[in-house]
Tab-separated table of C-alpha atoms in Angstrom:
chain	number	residue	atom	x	y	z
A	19	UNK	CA	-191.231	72.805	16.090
A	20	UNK	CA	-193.448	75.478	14.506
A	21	UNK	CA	-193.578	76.225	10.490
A	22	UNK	CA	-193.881	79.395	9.375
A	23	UNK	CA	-195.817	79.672	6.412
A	24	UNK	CA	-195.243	83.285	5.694
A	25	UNK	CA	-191.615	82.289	5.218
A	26	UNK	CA	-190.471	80.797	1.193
A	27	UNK	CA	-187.288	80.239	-0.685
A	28	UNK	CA	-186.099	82.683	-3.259
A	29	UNK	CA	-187.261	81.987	-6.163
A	30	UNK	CA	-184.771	80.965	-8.592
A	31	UNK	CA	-181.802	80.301	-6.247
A	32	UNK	CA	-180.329	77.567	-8.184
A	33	UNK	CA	-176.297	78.499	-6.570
A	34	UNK	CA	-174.215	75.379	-5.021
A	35	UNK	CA	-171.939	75.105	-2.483
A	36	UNK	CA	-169.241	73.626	-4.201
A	37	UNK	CA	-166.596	76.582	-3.898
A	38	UNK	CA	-167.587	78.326	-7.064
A	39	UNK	CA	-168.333	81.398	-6.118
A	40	UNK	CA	-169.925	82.572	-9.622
A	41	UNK	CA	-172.560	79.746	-9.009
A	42	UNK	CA	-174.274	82.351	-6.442
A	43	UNK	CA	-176.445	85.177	-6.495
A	44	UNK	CA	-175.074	88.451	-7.065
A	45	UNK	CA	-175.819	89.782	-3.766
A	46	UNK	CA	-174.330	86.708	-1.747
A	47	UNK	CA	-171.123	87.262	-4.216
A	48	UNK	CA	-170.695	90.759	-3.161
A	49	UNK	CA	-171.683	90.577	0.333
A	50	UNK	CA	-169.057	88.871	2.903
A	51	UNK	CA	-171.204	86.726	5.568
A	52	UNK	CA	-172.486	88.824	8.358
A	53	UNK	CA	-171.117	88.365	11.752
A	54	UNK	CA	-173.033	86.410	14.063
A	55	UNK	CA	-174.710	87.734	17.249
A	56	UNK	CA	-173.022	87.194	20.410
A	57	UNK	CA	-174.140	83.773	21.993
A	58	UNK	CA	-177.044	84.256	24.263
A	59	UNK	CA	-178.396	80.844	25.508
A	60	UNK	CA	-181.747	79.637	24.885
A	61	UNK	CA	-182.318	76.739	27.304
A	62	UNK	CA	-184.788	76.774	30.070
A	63	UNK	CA	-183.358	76.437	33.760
A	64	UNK	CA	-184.599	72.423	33.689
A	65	UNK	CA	-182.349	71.770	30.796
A	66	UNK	CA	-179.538	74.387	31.709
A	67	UNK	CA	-179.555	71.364	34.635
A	68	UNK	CA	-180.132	68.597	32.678
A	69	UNK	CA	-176.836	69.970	30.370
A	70	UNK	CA	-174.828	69.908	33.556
A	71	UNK	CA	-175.693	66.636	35.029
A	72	UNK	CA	-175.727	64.551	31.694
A	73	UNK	CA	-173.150	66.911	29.069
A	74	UNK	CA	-171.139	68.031	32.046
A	75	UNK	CA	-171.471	72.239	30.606
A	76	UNK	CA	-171.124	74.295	32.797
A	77	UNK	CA	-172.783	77.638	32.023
A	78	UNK	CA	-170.326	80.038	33.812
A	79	UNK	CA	-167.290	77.972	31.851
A	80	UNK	CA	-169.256	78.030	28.173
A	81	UNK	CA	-167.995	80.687	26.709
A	82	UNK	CA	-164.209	79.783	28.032
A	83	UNK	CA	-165.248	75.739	26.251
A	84	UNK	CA	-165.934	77.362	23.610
A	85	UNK	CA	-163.039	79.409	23.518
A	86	UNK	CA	-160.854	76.600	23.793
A	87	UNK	CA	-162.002	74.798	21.312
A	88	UNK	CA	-161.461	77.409	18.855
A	89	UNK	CA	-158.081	78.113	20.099
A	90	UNK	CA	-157.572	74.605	19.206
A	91	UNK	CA	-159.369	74.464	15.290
A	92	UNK	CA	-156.936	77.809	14.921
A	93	UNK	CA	-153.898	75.819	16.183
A	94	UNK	CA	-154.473	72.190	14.220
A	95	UNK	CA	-156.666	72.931	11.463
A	96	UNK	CA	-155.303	76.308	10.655
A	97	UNK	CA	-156.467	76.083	7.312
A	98	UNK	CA	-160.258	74.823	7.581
A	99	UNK	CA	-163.206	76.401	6.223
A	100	UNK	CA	-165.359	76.526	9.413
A	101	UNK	CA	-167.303	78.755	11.128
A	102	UNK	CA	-166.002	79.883	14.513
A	103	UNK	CA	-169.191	81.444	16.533
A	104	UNK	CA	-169.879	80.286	20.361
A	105	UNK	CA	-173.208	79.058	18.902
A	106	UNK	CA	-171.792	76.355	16.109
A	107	UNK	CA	-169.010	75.301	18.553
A	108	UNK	CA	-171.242	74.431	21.073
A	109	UNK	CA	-173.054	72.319	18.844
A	110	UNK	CA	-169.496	70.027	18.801
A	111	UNK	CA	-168.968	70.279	22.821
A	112	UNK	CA	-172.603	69.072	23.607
A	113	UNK	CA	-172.782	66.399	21.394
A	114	UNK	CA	-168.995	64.839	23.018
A	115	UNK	CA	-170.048	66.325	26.661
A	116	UNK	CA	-167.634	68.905	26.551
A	117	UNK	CA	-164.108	66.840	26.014
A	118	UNK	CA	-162.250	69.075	23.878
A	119	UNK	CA	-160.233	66.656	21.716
A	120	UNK	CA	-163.651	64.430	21.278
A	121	UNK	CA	-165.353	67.754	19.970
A	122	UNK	CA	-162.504	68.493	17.774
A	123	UNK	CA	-162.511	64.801	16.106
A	124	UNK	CA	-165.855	65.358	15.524
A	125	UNK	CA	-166.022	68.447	13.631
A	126	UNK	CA	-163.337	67.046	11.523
A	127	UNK	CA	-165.341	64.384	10.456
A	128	UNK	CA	-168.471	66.686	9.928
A	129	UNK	CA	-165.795	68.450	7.171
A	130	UNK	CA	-164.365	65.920	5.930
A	131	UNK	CA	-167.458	64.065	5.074
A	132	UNK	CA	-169.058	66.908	2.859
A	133	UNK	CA	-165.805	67.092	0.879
A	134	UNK	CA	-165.013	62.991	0.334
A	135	UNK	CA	-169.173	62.773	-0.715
A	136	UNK	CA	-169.677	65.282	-3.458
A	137	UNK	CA	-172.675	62.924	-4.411
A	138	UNK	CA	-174.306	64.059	-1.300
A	139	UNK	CA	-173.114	67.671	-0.874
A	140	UNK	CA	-172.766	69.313	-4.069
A	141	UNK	CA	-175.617	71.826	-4.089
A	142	UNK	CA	-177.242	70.549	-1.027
A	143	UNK	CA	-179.921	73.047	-0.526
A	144	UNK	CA	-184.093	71.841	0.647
A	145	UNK	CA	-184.999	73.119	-2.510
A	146	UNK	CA	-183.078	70.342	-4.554
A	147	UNK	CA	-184.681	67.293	-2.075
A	148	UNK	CA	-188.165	68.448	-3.340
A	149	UNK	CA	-188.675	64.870	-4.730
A	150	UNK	CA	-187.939	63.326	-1.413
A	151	UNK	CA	-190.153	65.767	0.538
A	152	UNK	CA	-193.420	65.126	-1.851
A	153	UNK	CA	-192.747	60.677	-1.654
A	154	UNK	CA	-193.468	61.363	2.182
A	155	UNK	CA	-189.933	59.538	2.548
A	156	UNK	CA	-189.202	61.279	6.167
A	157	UNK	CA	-190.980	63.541	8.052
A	158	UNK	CA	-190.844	65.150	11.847
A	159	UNK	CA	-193.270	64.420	14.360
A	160	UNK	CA	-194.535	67.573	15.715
A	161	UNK	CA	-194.626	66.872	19.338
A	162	UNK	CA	-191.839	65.075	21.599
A	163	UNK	CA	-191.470	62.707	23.455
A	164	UNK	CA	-191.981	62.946	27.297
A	165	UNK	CA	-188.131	63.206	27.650
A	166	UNK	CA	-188.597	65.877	25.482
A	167	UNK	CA	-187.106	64.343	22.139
A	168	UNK	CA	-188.443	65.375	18.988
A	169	UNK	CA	-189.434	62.146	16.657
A	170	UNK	CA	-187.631	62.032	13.328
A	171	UNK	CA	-189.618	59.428	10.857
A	172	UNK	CA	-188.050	57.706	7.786
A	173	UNK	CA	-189.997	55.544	5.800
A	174	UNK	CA	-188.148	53.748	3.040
A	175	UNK	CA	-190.771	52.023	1.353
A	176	UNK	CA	-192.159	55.023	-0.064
A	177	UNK	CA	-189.259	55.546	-2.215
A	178	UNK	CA	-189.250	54.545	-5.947
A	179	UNK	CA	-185.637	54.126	-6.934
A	180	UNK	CA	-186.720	54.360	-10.602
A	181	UNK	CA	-187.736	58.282	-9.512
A	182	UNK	CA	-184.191	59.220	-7.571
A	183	UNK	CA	-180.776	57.368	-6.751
A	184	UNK	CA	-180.589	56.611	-2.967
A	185	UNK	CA	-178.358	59.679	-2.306
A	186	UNK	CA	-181.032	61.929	-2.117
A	187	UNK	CA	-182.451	60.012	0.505
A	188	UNK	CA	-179.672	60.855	2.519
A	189	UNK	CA	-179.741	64.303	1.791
A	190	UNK	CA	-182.968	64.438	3.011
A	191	UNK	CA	-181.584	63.466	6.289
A	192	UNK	CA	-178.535	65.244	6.560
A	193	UNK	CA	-180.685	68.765	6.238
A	194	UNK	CA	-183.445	67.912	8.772
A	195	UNK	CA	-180.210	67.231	10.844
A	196	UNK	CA	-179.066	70.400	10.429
A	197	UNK	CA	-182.696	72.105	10.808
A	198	UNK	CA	-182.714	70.264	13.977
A	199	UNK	CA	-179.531	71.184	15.124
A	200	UNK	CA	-180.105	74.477	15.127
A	201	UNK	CA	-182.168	74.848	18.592
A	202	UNK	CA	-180.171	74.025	21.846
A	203	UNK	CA	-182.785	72.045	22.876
A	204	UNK	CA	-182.639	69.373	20.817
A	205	UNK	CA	-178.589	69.404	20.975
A	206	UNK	CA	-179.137	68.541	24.831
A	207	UNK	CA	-182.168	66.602	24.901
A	208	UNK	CA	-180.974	64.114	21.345
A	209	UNK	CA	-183.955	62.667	18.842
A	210	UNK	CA	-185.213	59.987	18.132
A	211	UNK	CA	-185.722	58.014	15.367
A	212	UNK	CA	-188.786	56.035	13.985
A	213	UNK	CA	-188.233	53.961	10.905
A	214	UNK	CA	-191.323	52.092	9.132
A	215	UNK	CA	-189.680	49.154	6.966
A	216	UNK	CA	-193.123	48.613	6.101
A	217	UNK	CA	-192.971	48.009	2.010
A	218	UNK	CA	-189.176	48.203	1.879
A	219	UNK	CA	-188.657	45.148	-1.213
A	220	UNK	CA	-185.660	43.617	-2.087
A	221	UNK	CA	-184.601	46.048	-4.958
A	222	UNK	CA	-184.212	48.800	-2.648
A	223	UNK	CA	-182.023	47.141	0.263
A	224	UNK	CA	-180.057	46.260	-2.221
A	225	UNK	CA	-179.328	50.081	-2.664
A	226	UNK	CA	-177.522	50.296	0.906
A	227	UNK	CA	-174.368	48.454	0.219
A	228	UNK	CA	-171.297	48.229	2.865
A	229	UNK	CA	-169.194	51.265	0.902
A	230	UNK	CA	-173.066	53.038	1.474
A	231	UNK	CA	-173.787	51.840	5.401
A	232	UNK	CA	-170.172	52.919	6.379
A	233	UNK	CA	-170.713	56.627	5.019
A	234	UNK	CA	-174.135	57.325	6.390
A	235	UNK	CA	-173.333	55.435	9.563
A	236	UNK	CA	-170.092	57.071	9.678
A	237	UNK	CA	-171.957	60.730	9.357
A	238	UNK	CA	-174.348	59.592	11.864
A	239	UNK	CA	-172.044	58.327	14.787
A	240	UNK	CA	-168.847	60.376	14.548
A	241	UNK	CA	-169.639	63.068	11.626
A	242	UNK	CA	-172.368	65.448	12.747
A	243	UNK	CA	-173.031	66.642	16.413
A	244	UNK	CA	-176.592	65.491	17.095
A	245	UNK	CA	-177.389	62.773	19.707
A	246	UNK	CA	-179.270	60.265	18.405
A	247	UNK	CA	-180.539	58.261	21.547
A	248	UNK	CA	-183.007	55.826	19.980
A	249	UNK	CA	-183.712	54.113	16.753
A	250	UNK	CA	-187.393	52.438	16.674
A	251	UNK	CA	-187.803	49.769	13.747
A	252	UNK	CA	-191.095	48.908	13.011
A	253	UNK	CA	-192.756	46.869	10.108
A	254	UNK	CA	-189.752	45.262	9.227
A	255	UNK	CA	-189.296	42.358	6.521
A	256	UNK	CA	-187.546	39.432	6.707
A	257	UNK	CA	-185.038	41.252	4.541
A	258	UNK	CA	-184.127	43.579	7.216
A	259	UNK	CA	-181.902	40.815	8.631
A	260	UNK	CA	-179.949	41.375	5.778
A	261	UNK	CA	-180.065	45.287	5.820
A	262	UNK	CA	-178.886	45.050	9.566
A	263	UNK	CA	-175.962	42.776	8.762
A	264	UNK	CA	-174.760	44.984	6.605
A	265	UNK	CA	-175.416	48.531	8.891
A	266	UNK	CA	-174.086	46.242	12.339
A	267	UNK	CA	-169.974	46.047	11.951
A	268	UNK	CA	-170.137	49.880	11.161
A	269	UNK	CA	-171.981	50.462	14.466
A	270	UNK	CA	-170.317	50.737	17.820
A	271	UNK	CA	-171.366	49.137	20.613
A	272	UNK	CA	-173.308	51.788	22.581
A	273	UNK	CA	-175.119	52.611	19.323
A	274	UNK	CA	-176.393	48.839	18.232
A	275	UNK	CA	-177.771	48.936	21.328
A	276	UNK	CA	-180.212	51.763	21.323
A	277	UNK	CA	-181.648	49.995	17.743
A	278	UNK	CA	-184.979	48.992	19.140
A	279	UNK	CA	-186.684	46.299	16.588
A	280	UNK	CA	-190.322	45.951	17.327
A	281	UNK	CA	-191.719	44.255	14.339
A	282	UNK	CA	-195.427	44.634	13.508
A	283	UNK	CA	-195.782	45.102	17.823
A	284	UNK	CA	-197.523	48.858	18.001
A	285	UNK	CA	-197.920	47.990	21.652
A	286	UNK	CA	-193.747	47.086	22.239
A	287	UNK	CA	-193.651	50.580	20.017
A	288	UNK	CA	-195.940	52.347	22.542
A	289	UNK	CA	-193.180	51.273	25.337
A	290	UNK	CA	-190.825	53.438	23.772
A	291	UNK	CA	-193.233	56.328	21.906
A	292	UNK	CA	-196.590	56.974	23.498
A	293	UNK	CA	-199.482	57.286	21.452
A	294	UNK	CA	-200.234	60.586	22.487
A	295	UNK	CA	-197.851	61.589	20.265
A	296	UNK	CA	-197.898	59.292	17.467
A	297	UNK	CA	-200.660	59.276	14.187
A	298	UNK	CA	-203.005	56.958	13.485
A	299	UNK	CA	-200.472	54.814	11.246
A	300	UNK	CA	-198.490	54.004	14.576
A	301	UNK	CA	-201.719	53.219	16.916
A	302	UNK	CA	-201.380	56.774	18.026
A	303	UNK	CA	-204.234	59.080	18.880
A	304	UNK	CA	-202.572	62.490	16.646
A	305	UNK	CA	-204.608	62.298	13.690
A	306	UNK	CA	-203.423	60.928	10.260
A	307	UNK	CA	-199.396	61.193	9.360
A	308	UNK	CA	-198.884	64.977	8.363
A	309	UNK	CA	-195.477	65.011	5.714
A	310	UNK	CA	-196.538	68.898	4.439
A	311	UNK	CA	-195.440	71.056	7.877
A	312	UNK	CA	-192.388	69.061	7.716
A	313	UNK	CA	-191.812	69.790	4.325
A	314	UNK	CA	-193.066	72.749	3.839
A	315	UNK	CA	-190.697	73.956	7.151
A	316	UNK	CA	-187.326	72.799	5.322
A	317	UNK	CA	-188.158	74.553	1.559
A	318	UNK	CA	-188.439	77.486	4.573
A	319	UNK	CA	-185.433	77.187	5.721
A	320	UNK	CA	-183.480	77.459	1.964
A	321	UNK	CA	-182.249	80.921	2.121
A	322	UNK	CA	-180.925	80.347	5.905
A	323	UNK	CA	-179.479	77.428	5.187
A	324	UNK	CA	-177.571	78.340	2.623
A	325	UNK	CA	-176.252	81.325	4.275
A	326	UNK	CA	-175.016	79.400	7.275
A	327	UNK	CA	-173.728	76.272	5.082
A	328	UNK	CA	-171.750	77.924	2.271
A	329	UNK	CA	-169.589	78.771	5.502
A	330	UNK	CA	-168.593	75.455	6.110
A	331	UNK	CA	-168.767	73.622	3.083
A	332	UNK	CA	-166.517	73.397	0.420
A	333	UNK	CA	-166.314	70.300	-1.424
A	334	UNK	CA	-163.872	70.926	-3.904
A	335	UNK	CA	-161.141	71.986	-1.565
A	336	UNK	CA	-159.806	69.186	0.008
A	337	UNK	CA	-157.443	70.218	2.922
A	338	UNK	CA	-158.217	68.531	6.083
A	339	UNK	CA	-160.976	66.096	4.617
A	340	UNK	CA	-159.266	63.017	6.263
A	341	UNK	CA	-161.485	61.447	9.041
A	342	UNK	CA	-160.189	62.273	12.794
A	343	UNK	CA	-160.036	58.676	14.468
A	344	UNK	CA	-162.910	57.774	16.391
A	345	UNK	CA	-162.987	58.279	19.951
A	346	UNK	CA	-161.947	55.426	22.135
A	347	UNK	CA	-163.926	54.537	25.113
A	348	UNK	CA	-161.126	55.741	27.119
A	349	UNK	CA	-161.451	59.548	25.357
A	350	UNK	CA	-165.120	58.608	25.726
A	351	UNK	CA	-165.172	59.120	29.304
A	352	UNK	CA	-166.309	62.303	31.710
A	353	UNK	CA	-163.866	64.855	32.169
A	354	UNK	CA	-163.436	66.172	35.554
A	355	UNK	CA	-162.832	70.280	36.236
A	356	UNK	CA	-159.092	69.468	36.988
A	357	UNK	CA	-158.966	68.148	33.413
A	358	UNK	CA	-160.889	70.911	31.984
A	359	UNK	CA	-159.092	73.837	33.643
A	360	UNK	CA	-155.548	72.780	32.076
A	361	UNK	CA	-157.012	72.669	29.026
A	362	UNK	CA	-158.449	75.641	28.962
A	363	UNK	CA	-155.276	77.117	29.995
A	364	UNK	CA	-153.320	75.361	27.036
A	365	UNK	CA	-155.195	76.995	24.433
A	366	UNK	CA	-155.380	80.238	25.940
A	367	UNK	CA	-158.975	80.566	27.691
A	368	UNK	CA	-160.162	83.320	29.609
């Protein structure tokens, strides 16, 4: 997870993507978005295995998955702004181990919650989370985990709501998601998160109430197609209780119980997160908490991002923004070849 330093946003690039095409740049008016390359997969042979034995993908059937999929987007959501590539559909399959309708649900909810939360995706570009970036609020670890994980780090007591409303916060997270997203391995290896409650007061749990928890945990379990296989608490108040009671009913079951709460115990965190990776704050041996690369790595990524997102996001255009049921554990379970094969056939696969 290298920064490039050479790389910064356009100066000036104030457009949204809310629709309005006369909010952008004169060259991204006039110019229709290229056309991506073909796939060409970037996994190493140990996690080309790992993706078969845990996502059940296949490499010689991932282009016909893919395909399928599509086939399927073209058929029920005729009319969705999407993007269509082998590379973003992929994204969908891994993250619901390759069951077609699963993958489908799930990039329905991905566009239907950026057009039902114009609060959060109005002009959602790194360069307007600037504010959250500087507090230090979340940043990336820059080495992962032995399984290979990369270590995303919130820390809610460095926010100030008198500086920003909570929303931003969460905009904050949704692009690292998408940064993060971006490279196959972390789509079949998952993240993990590490959140510090440490100096979290009562005036800003009070933020996150149940309308709030359901959205983000709604994005975060069935809206966006990153597997998120732990969630570390550390430092938290006796508040959190009431923080979790709130977040719990929106959880599902195999979710709550990958929330680890270790309390003020950097050795029960250390069971989970070796120090060899963590800084100084967490009893690690890494050197003092770096925010900067991390931040300085998203304001990078502003011209790309918006590129690739205008694609897909349209808030003001509501056709298909209702949220495809979540799967049931039945859906939720492996799909055999048999399975696979007839429904590659139904939507007209290789």
């Amino acid at each position: 997870m290298e920064v490039d330093p050479n790389k910064s946003p356009k100066a000036g690039e104030n457009a949204s993507c809310n629709g309005d095409a006369s909010a952008l740049p004169t060259d991204l008016q006039l110019q229709a978005p290229p056309k991506p390359p073909p796939y060409v997969c970037t996994l190493s042979p140990q996690l080309i295995a790992k993706a078969q034995e845990e996502l059940q993908e296949k490499p010689e059937w991932r282009l016909r998955d893919a395909q399928a999929l599509r086939d399927m987007i073209l058929k029920e959501a005729p009319n969705l702004k999407t993007r269509l590539d082998d590379a973003f559909l992929l994204r969908f399959l891994r993250a619901r181990k390759f069951d077609y309708d699963r993958a489908l649900k799930l990039l329905l909810n991905y566009h239907a919650s950026q057009k039902t939360w114009p609060e959060v995706f109005s002009n959602l570009r790194p360069s307007a989370i600037k504010r959250v970036l500087d507090s230090g609020f979340l940043t990336m670890l820059p080495r992962p985990d032995p399984l290979g994980r990369y270590i995303l780090v919130i820390r809610p007591g460095r926010w100030k709501i008198s500086d920003y409303p909570i929303t931003e916060n969460i905009r904050a997270i949704y692009i690292t998601l998408e940064k993060l997203v971006q490279s196959e391995e972390n789509q079949v290896n998952g993240i993990v998160i590490l959140a510090d409650y440490g100096g979290v007061a009562l005036s800003q749990a009070a933020q996150l109430g149940p309308f709030m928890a359901k959205k983000v945990i709604g994005i975060l379990q069935d809206g966006f197609p990153m597997r998120i296989k732990t969630v570390n608490i550390i430092n938290e108040p006796i508040i959190f209780k009431g923080i979790f009671a709130i977040i719990k009913p929106f959880l599902k079951e195999k979710m709550t119980e990958r929330f680890v709460l270790h309390g003020s115990d950097l050795s029960s965190l250390h069971k989970d997160i070796p120090p060899s990776i963590l800084p100084q704050e967490y009893g690690g041996t890494m050197g003092k908490l770096n925010t900067t690369a991390w931040a300085e790595s998203l304001l990078a990524f502003e011209e790309e991002f918006v590129a690739e997102f205008c694609q897909t996001c349209s808030p003001t255009d509501n056709s298909h923004a209702q949220y495809a049921d979540g799967p049931t554990e039945q859906s939720g379970q492996q799909c055999d070849d048999s399975f696979r094969g007839v429904r590659s056939q139904l939507y007209y696969c290789y």
